[in-house]
Short mmCIF file of N, CA and C in Angstrom, two decimals:
data_model
loop_
_atom_site.label_atom_id
_atom_site.label_comp_id
_atom_site.label_asym_id
_atom_site.label_seq_id
_atom_site.Cartn_x
_atom_site.Cartn_y
_atom_site.Cartn_z
N GLN A 1 -37.78 8.26 -7.97
CA GLN A 1 -37.77 9.22 -9.13
C GLN A 1 -37.05 10.44 -8.89
N GLN A 2 -37.15 10.96 -7.69
CA GLN A 2 -36.47 12.31 -7.31
C GLN A 2 -34.99 12.15 -7.19
N GLN A 3 -34.52 11.23 -6.42
CA GLN A 3 -33.02 11.10 -6.19
C GLN A 3 -32.64 9.67 -6.79
N ALA A 4 -31.90 9.69 -7.83
CA ALA A 4 -31.43 8.34 -8.36
C ALA A 4 -30.30 7.83 -7.47
N GLN A 5 -30.74 7.19 -6.49
CA GLN A 5 -29.70 6.55 -5.51
C GLN A 5 -29.15 5.13 -5.97
N PRO A 6 -27.96 4.85 -5.78
CA PRO A 6 -27.47 3.61 -6.06
C PRO A 6 -28.20 2.61 -5.20
N SER A 7 -28.37 1.39 -5.63
CA SER A 7 -29.10 0.42 -4.82
C SER A 7 -28.39 -0.12 -3.62
N SER A 8 -27.59 0.68 -3.02
CA SER A 8 -26.96 0.46 -1.82
C SER A 8 -27.24 1.57 -0.75
N SER A 9 -27.91 1.10 0.22
CA SER A 9 -28.33 2.14 1.31
C SER A 9 -27.15 2.72 2.00
N SER A 10 -26.06 2.13 2.11
CA SER A 10 -24.88 2.66 2.78
C SER A 10 -24.27 3.85 2.06
N SER A 11 -24.49 3.96 0.74
CA SER A 11 -23.92 5.17 0.02
C SER A 11 -24.97 6.12 -0.32
N GLN A 12 -25.67 6.65 0.87
CA GLN A 12 -26.71 7.42 0.76
C GLN A 12 -26.57 8.73 -0.27
N GLN A 13 -25.74 9.63 0.20
CA GLN A 13 -25.56 10.81 -0.75
C GLN A 13 -24.07 10.77 -1.09
N GLN A 14 -23.79 10.61 -2.41
CA GLN A 14 -22.50 10.52 -2.77
C GLN A 14 -21.76 11.85 -3.09
N SER A 15 -22.42 12.88 -2.90
CA SER A 15 -21.75 14.23 -3.23
C SER A 15 -20.90 14.73 -2.13
N ALA A 16 -21.24 15.79 -1.49
CA ALA A 16 -20.27 16.42 -0.46
C ALA A 16 -20.18 15.42 0.76
N PRO A 17 -21.26 14.88 1.29
CA PRO A 17 -21.00 14.07 2.52
C PRO A 17 -20.15 12.97 2.39
N ALA A 18 -19.83 12.50 1.18
CA ALA A 18 -18.91 11.38 0.85
C ALA A 18 -17.59 11.65 1.34
N GLN A 19 -17.12 12.95 1.31
CA GLN A 19 -15.85 13.33 1.69
C GLN A 19 -15.57 13.03 3.22
N GLN A 20 -16.67 13.37 3.97
CA GLN A 20 -16.57 13.15 5.48
C GLN A 20 -16.55 11.71 5.76
N GLN A 21 -17.20 10.83 5.04
CA GLN A 21 -17.17 9.36 5.35
C GLN A 21 -16.02 8.75 4.61
N ALA A 22 -15.14 9.37 3.94
CA ALA A 22 -14.12 8.74 3.27
C ALA A 22 -12.97 8.17 4.10
N THR A 23 -12.96 8.55 5.41
CA THR A 23 -11.81 7.96 6.17
C THR A 23 -11.93 6.44 6.42
N GLN A 24 -13.12 5.92 6.52
CA GLN A 24 -13.31 4.48 6.73
C GLN A 24 -13.54 3.83 5.44
N THR A 25 -14.42 4.36 4.60
CA THR A 25 -14.89 3.75 3.45
C THR A 25 -14.58 4.50 2.12
N PRO A 26 -13.63 4.20 1.25
CA PRO A 26 -13.45 4.97 0.08
C PRO A 26 -14.59 4.89 -0.88
N ALA A 27 -14.59 5.72 -1.89
CA ALA A 27 -15.75 5.85 -2.74
C ALA A 27 -16.01 4.51 -3.59
N ALA A 28 -14.92 3.86 -3.88
CA ALA A 28 -15.16 2.59 -4.61
C ALA A 28 -15.74 1.57 -3.73
N SER A 29 -16.42 0.51 -4.37
CA SER A 29 -17.17 -0.41 -3.61
C SER A 29 -16.37 -1.06 -2.46
N SER A 30 -15.50 -1.96 -2.66
CA SER A 30 -14.81 -2.64 -1.55
C SER A 30 -13.32 -2.41 -1.54
N SER A 31 -12.95 -1.37 -2.04
CA SER A 31 -11.50 -1.08 -2.06
C SER A 31 -11.01 -0.62 -0.61
N ILE A 32 -9.76 -0.79 -0.45
CA ILE A 32 -9.06 -0.45 0.87
C ILE A 32 -8.68 0.95 0.94
N SER A 33 -8.86 1.63 2.07
CA SER A 33 -8.47 2.92 2.30
C SER A 33 -6.88 2.99 2.34
N GLY A 34 -6.34 3.80 1.45
CA GLY A 34 -4.80 3.92 1.38
C GLY A 34 -4.37 4.51 2.65
N SER A 35 -5.11 5.44 3.26
CA SER A 35 -4.65 6.09 4.53
C SER A 35 -4.66 5.13 5.61
N ALA A 36 -5.65 4.13 5.57
CA ALA A 36 -5.64 3.14 6.67
C ALA A 36 -4.49 2.20 6.55
N VAL A 37 -4.19 1.85 5.22
CA VAL A 37 -2.99 1.01 5.06
C VAL A 37 -1.70 1.67 5.60
N ALA A 38 -1.52 2.99 5.24
CA ALA A 38 -0.35 3.67 5.58
C ALA A 38 -0.24 3.76 7.17
N ALA A 39 -1.34 4.14 7.78
CA ALA A 39 -1.36 4.24 9.24
C ALA A 39 -1.02 2.93 9.84
N TYR A 40 -1.61 1.85 9.43
CA TYR A 40 -1.33 0.52 10.02
C TYR A 40 0.22 0.08 9.72
N ALA A 41 0.65 0.40 8.62
CA ALA A 41 1.99 0.01 8.30
C ALA A 41 3.02 0.79 9.31
N GLN A 42 2.72 1.98 9.56
CA GLN A 42 3.69 2.79 10.38
C GLN A 42 3.75 2.24 11.83
N GLN A 43 2.85 1.40 12.23
CA GLN A 43 2.88 0.88 13.49
C GLN A 43 4.08 -0.15 13.59
N PHE A 44 4.74 -0.52 12.49
CA PHE A 44 5.82 -1.50 12.46
C PHE A 44 7.17 -0.90 12.27
N ILE A 45 7.26 0.42 12.43
CA ILE A 45 8.51 1.11 12.30
C ILE A 45 9.29 0.63 13.46
N GLY A 46 10.57 0.16 13.04
CA GLY A 46 11.53 -0.39 14.11
C GLY A 46 11.56 -1.92 14.13
N VAL A 47 10.68 -2.57 13.42
CA VAL A 47 10.72 -4.08 13.45
C VAL A 47 12.03 -4.48 12.52
N PRO A 48 12.75 -5.40 12.94
CA PRO A 48 13.97 -5.63 12.26
C PRO A 48 13.77 -6.35 10.97
N TYR A 49 14.72 -6.09 9.93
CA TYR A 49 14.62 -6.86 8.70
C TYR A 49 15.13 -8.30 9.02
N VAL A 50 14.39 -9.20 8.52
CA VAL A 50 14.76 -10.66 8.59
C VAL A 50 14.49 -11.20 7.16
N SER A 51 15.46 -11.78 6.56
CA SER A 51 15.39 -12.42 5.21
C SER A 51 14.24 -13.40 5.35
N GLY A 52 13.23 -13.25 4.35
CA GLY A 52 12.09 -14.19 4.34
C GLY A 52 11.04 -13.93 5.44
N GLY A 53 11.29 -12.86 6.23
CA GLY A 53 10.43 -12.68 7.34
C GLY A 53 9.02 -12.11 6.99
N LYS A 54 8.03 -12.68 7.55
CA LYS A 54 6.63 -12.30 7.20
C LYS A 54 5.74 -12.00 8.47
N THR A 55 6.42 -11.69 9.58
CA THR A 55 5.61 -11.39 10.83
C THR A 55 6.32 -10.21 11.57
N PRO A 56 5.56 -9.67 12.43
CA PRO A 56 6.18 -8.56 13.25
C PRO A 56 7.39 -8.80 14.08
N SER A 57 7.73 -10.10 14.12
CA SER A 57 9.01 -10.43 14.84
C SER A 57 10.26 -10.15 13.88
N GLY A 58 9.97 -9.97 12.59
CA GLY A 58 10.92 -9.67 11.52
C GLY A 58 10.42 -9.81 10.18
N PHE A 59 10.54 -8.81 9.35
CA PHE A 59 10.04 -8.68 7.95
C PHE A 59 11.17 -8.48 6.97
N ASP A 60 10.90 -9.09 5.75
CA ASP A 60 11.71 -8.61 4.61
C ASP A 60 10.69 -7.76 3.81
N CYS A 61 11.08 -7.13 2.77
CA CYS A 61 10.24 -6.05 2.09
C CYS A 61 8.95 -6.58 1.67
N SER A 62 8.88 -7.80 0.96
CA SER A 62 7.61 -8.26 0.49
C SER A 62 6.81 -8.88 1.64
N GLY A 63 7.43 -9.55 2.60
CA GLY A 63 6.74 -10.03 3.80
C GLY A 63 5.97 -8.84 4.53
N PHE A 64 6.63 -7.71 4.56
CA PHE A 64 6.06 -6.57 5.22
C PHE A 64 4.79 -6.07 4.48
N THR A 65 4.88 -5.99 3.19
CA THR A 65 3.70 -5.37 2.47
C THR A 65 2.61 -6.51 2.44
N HIS A 66 2.97 -7.76 2.31
CA HIS A 66 1.97 -8.86 2.42
C HIS A 66 1.24 -8.79 3.73
N TYR A 67 2.01 -8.65 4.83
CA TYR A 67 1.43 -8.66 6.10
C TYR A 67 0.44 -7.56 6.40
N VAL A 68 0.87 -6.31 5.81
CA VAL A 68 0.04 -5.14 6.02
C VAL A 68 -1.31 -5.28 5.23
N TYR A 69 -1.16 -5.68 3.96
CA TYR A 69 -2.39 -5.84 3.18
C TYR A 69 -3.27 -6.96 3.65
N ALA A 70 -2.62 -8.05 4.25
CA ALA A 70 -3.48 -9.26 4.70
C ALA A 70 -4.31 -8.73 5.92
N HIS A 71 -3.84 -7.76 6.69
CA HIS A 71 -4.63 -7.18 7.84
C HIS A 71 -5.91 -6.65 7.32
N PHE A 72 -6.12 -6.25 6.07
CA PHE A 72 -7.18 -5.62 5.52
C PHE A 72 -8.03 -6.63 4.68
N GLY A 73 -7.65 -7.95 4.74
CA GLY A 73 -8.30 -9.02 4.06
C GLY A 73 -7.91 -9.08 2.53
N LYS A 74 -6.76 -8.45 2.14
CA LYS A 74 -6.34 -8.44 0.82
C LYS A 74 -5.21 -9.32 0.61
N GLU A 75 -5.27 -10.44 -0.26
CA GLU A 75 -4.09 -11.19 -0.59
C GLU A 75 -3.37 -10.68 -1.76
N ILE A 76 -2.08 -10.29 -1.64
CA ILE A 76 -1.36 -9.61 -2.64
C ILE A 76 -0.17 -10.50 -3.01
N GLY A 77 0.03 -11.74 -2.42
CA GLY A 77 1.10 -12.48 -2.85
C GLY A 77 2.23 -12.32 -1.82
N GLY A 78 3.15 -13.27 -1.75
CA GLY A 78 4.11 -13.29 -0.72
C GLY A 78 5.55 -12.75 -1.14
N TRP A 79 5.84 -12.48 -2.38
CA TRP A 79 7.03 -11.78 -2.72
C TRP A 79 6.77 -10.79 -3.88
N THR A 80 7.83 -10.01 -4.23
CA THR A 80 7.57 -8.90 -5.04
C THR A 80 6.96 -9.14 -6.39
N VAL A 81 7.33 -10.07 -7.14
CA VAL A 81 6.77 -10.31 -8.52
C VAL A 81 5.24 -10.62 -8.42
N PRO A 82 4.74 -11.46 -7.59
CA PRO A 82 3.23 -11.58 -7.51
C PRO A 82 2.55 -10.37 -7.10
N GLN A 83 3.23 -9.55 -6.26
CA GLN A 83 2.68 -8.28 -5.75
C GLN A 83 2.41 -7.23 -6.87
N GLU A 84 3.24 -7.38 -7.89
CA GLU A 84 3.20 -6.49 -9.04
C GLU A 84 1.85 -6.61 -9.59
N SER A 85 1.19 -7.77 -9.52
CA SER A 85 -0.13 -8.03 -10.12
C SER A 85 -1.32 -7.90 -9.09
N ALA A 86 -1.08 -7.15 -7.93
CA ALA A 86 -2.09 -7.01 -6.99
C ALA A 86 -3.08 -5.86 -7.37
N GLY A 87 -2.83 -5.27 -8.53
CA GLY A 87 -3.63 -4.13 -8.90
C GLY A 87 -3.24 -3.59 -10.29
N THR A 88 -3.49 -2.23 -10.41
CA THR A 88 -3.26 -1.56 -11.65
C THR A 88 -1.94 -0.92 -11.62
N GLN A 89 -1.08 -1.22 -12.62
CA GLN A 89 0.32 -0.56 -12.63
C GLN A 89 0.13 0.88 -13.11
N ILE A 90 0.78 1.79 -12.40
CA ILE A 90 0.81 3.21 -12.61
C ILE A 90 2.18 3.72 -12.50
N SER A 91 2.35 5.01 -12.91
CA SER A 91 3.77 5.60 -12.80
C SER A 91 3.85 6.05 -11.29
N VAL A 92 5.11 6.21 -10.94
CA VAL A 92 5.38 6.65 -9.50
C VAL A 92 4.73 7.96 -9.34
N SER A 93 4.72 8.90 -10.27
CA SER A 93 4.16 10.27 -10.19
C SER A 93 2.59 10.11 -9.78
N GLN A 94 1.97 9.01 -10.22
CA GLN A 94 0.53 8.91 -10.01
C GLN A 94 0.23 8.12 -8.70
N ALA A 95 1.23 7.70 -7.99
CA ALA A 95 1.08 6.89 -6.74
C ALA A 95 0.32 7.79 -5.73
N GLN A 96 -0.64 7.10 -5.05
CA GLN A 96 -1.40 7.64 -3.94
C GLN A 96 -1.05 6.94 -2.65
N VAL A 97 -1.46 7.49 -1.56
CA VAL A 97 -1.11 6.81 -0.16
C VAL A 97 -1.74 5.45 -0.26
N GLY A 98 -0.87 4.48 0.15
CA GLY A 98 -1.26 3.06 0.38
C GLY A 98 -0.93 2.24 -0.93
N ASP A 99 -0.45 2.97 -2.05
CA ASP A 99 -0.08 2.23 -3.16
C ASP A 99 1.25 1.50 -2.93
N LEU A 100 1.53 0.40 -3.72
CA LEU A 100 2.78 -0.31 -3.69
C LEU A 100 3.86 0.46 -4.55
N LEU A 101 5.00 0.53 -4.18
CA LEU A 101 6.11 1.05 -4.93
C LEU A 101 7.10 -0.17 -5.23
N PHE A 102 7.63 -0.19 -6.47
CA PHE A 102 8.50 -1.20 -6.90
C PHE A 102 9.77 -0.72 -7.42
N TRP A 103 10.93 -1.41 -7.17
CA TRP A 103 12.19 -1.21 -7.74
C TRP A 103 12.59 -2.31 -8.60
N GLY A 104 12.98 -2.02 -9.81
CA GLY A 104 13.43 -3.00 -10.82
C GLY A 104 12.41 -3.16 -11.89
N ALA A 105 12.73 -3.90 -12.90
CA ALA A 105 11.88 -4.16 -14.01
C ALA A 105 10.71 -5.04 -13.67
N ARG A 106 9.54 -4.74 -14.23
CA ARG A 106 8.37 -5.60 -14.06
C ARG A 106 8.72 -7.08 -14.43
N GLY A 107 8.41 -7.92 -13.48
CA GLY A 107 8.63 -9.40 -13.67
C GLY A 107 9.95 -9.71 -12.98
N ASN A 108 10.69 -8.66 -12.61
CA ASN A 108 12.10 -8.91 -12.06
C ASN A 108 12.33 -7.95 -10.94
N THR A 109 11.27 -7.53 -10.17
CA THR A 109 11.54 -6.53 -9.14
C THR A 109 12.34 -7.03 -7.99
N TYR A 110 13.03 -6.19 -7.27
CA TYR A 110 13.82 -6.66 -6.08
C TYR A 110 13.59 -6.01 -4.88
N HIS A 111 12.55 -4.95 -4.88
CA HIS A 111 12.17 -4.35 -3.67
C HIS A 111 10.82 -3.72 -3.84
N VAL A 112 10.04 -3.69 -2.60
CA VAL A 112 8.78 -3.20 -2.64
C VAL A 112 8.49 -2.42 -1.37
N ALA A 113 7.60 -1.39 -1.44
CA ALA A 113 7.35 -0.56 -0.33
C ALA A 113 5.95 0.02 -0.35
N ILE A 114 5.43 0.68 0.66
CA ILE A 114 4.09 1.24 0.67
C ILE A 114 4.28 2.75 0.63
N TYR A 115 3.54 3.39 -0.32
CA TYR A 115 3.78 4.87 -0.54
C TYR A 115 2.90 5.55 0.65
N LEU A 116 3.58 6.58 1.24
CA LEU A 116 2.88 7.33 2.35
C LEU A 116 2.45 8.68 1.91
N GLY A 117 2.75 9.10 0.67
CA GLY A 117 2.48 10.36 0.22
C GLY A 117 3.68 11.35 0.47
N GLY A 118 3.69 12.55 -0.24
CA GLY A 118 4.74 13.48 0.03
C GLY A 118 6.12 12.97 -0.27
N GLY A 119 6.17 12.10 -1.22
CA GLY A 119 7.51 11.53 -1.58
C GLY A 119 8.12 10.56 -0.63
N GLN A 120 7.29 10.10 0.36
CA GLN A 120 7.81 9.14 1.34
C GLN A 120 7.17 7.79 1.21
N TYR A 121 7.98 6.72 1.66
CA TYR A 121 7.43 5.42 1.60
C TYR A 121 7.92 4.74 2.96
N ILE A 122 7.21 3.55 3.13
CA ILE A 122 7.69 2.76 4.36
C ILE A 122 8.02 1.37 3.86
N ALA A 123 9.14 0.82 4.35
CA ALA A 123 9.61 -0.44 3.85
C ALA A 123 10.45 -1.11 4.88
N ALA A 124 10.59 -2.47 4.73
CA ALA A 124 11.65 -3.24 5.41
C ALA A 124 12.82 -3.27 4.51
N PRO A 125 13.82 -2.34 4.67
CA PRO A 125 14.82 -2.06 3.69
C PRO A 125 15.85 -3.19 3.41
N GLU A 126 16.69 -3.61 4.31
CA GLU A 126 17.75 -4.61 3.99
C GLU A 126 18.28 -5.09 5.39
N PRO A 127 19.08 -6.16 5.23
CA PRO A 127 19.63 -6.78 6.57
C PRO A 127 20.37 -5.70 7.24
N GLY A 128 20.28 -5.78 8.61
CA GLY A 128 20.96 -4.76 9.47
C GLY A 128 20.10 -3.56 9.75
N GLN A 129 18.95 -3.38 9.00
CA GLN A 129 18.10 -2.21 9.19
C GLN A 129 16.68 -2.70 9.77
N SER A 130 15.90 -1.81 10.04
CA SER A 130 14.54 -2.04 10.48
C SER A 130 13.47 -1.35 9.60
N VAL A 131 12.31 -1.69 9.75
CA VAL A 131 11.21 -1.02 9.03
C VAL A 131 11.24 0.48 9.36
N LYS A 132 11.37 1.29 8.20
CA LYS A 132 11.51 2.55 8.29
C LYS A 132 10.94 3.35 7.23
N ILE A 133 10.83 4.76 7.39
CA ILE A 133 10.35 5.59 6.27
C ILE A 133 11.52 6.08 5.35
N GLY A 134 11.38 6.03 4.11
CA GLY A 134 12.36 6.54 3.18
C GLY A 134 11.80 7.53 2.22
N ASN A 135 12.68 8.11 1.41
CA ASN A 135 12.27 9.19 0.59
C ASN A 135 12.52 8.80 -0.88
N ILE A 136 11.64 8.95 -1.79
CA ILE A 136 11.75 8.45 -3.21
C ILE A 136 12.86 9.39 -3.98
N SER A 137 13.11 10.54 -3.36
CA SER A 137 14.20 11.38 -4.02
C SER A 137 15.62 10.74 -3.83
N TYR A 138 15.77 9.93 -2.75
CA TYR A 138 17.00 9.21 -2.43
C TYR A 138 17.13 7.84 -3.05
N PHE A 139 15.93 7.19 -3.22
CA PHE A 139 15.84 5.87 -3.73
C PHE A 139 14.71 5.74 -4.68
N GLN A 140 14.78 5.97 -5.87
CA GLN A 140 13.70 6.24 -6.85
C GLN A 140 13.02 4.95 -7.30
N PRO A 141 11.83 4.67 -7.10
CA PRO A 141 11.09 3.47 -7.46
C PRO A 141 10.94 3.45 -9.01
N SER A 142 10.78 2.31 -9.50
CA SER A 142 10.57 2.10 -10.93
C SER A 142 9.22 2.40 -11.36
N PHE A 143 8.16 1.83 -10.66
CA PHE A 143 6.84 1.98 -10.95
C PHE A 143 5.98 1.75 -9.70
N ALA A 144 4.78 1.92 -9.78
CA ALA A 144 3.83 1.74 -8.62
C ALA A 144 2.69 0.99 -9.08
N VAL A 145 1.90 0.32 -8.04
CA VAL A 145 0.72 -0.40 -8.30
C VAL A 145 -0.32 0.01 -7.35
N HIS A 146 -1.46 0.43 -7.89
CA HIS A 146 -2.63 0.79 -7.12
C HIS A 146 -3.39 -0.51 -6.79
N VAL A 147 -3.40 -0.97 -5.53
CA VAL A 147 -3.99 -2.28 -5.24
C VAL A 147 -5.54 -2.18 -5.25
N ASN A 148 -6.18 -3.12 -6.07
CA ASN A 148 -7.69 -3.10 -6.19
C ASN A 148 -8.19 -4.26 -5.51
#
């Protein structure tokens, strides 16, 4: 009667203490922490671009994003177009850390990256390069997807 608690004992007090616990478990039920996605992705800086690559021995852009999200138990699809449907489409200005950024028209995207915040993203860019951090002011994405 006194405290209307959700029927989940792990979400004891949802007000102020929830911010302290947000590092591991976001407020939403089983969503993935964007900061955890971003931190994990950055471990692969320097891995070479390999066309069709889907492992840490070499990634292409969609293989990289697929590998990172699979680490968190989330199947987002193996190439850019299916990855567009991995969540809710939003504008680039609404993107949050861990969201996917896409280049090209929906249904015909040609590049995908993971947003790191502050105008930066991480991606396996192109042949001859390695996984690295880029800036959206130099290579503007078309739209973003918040993975649910």
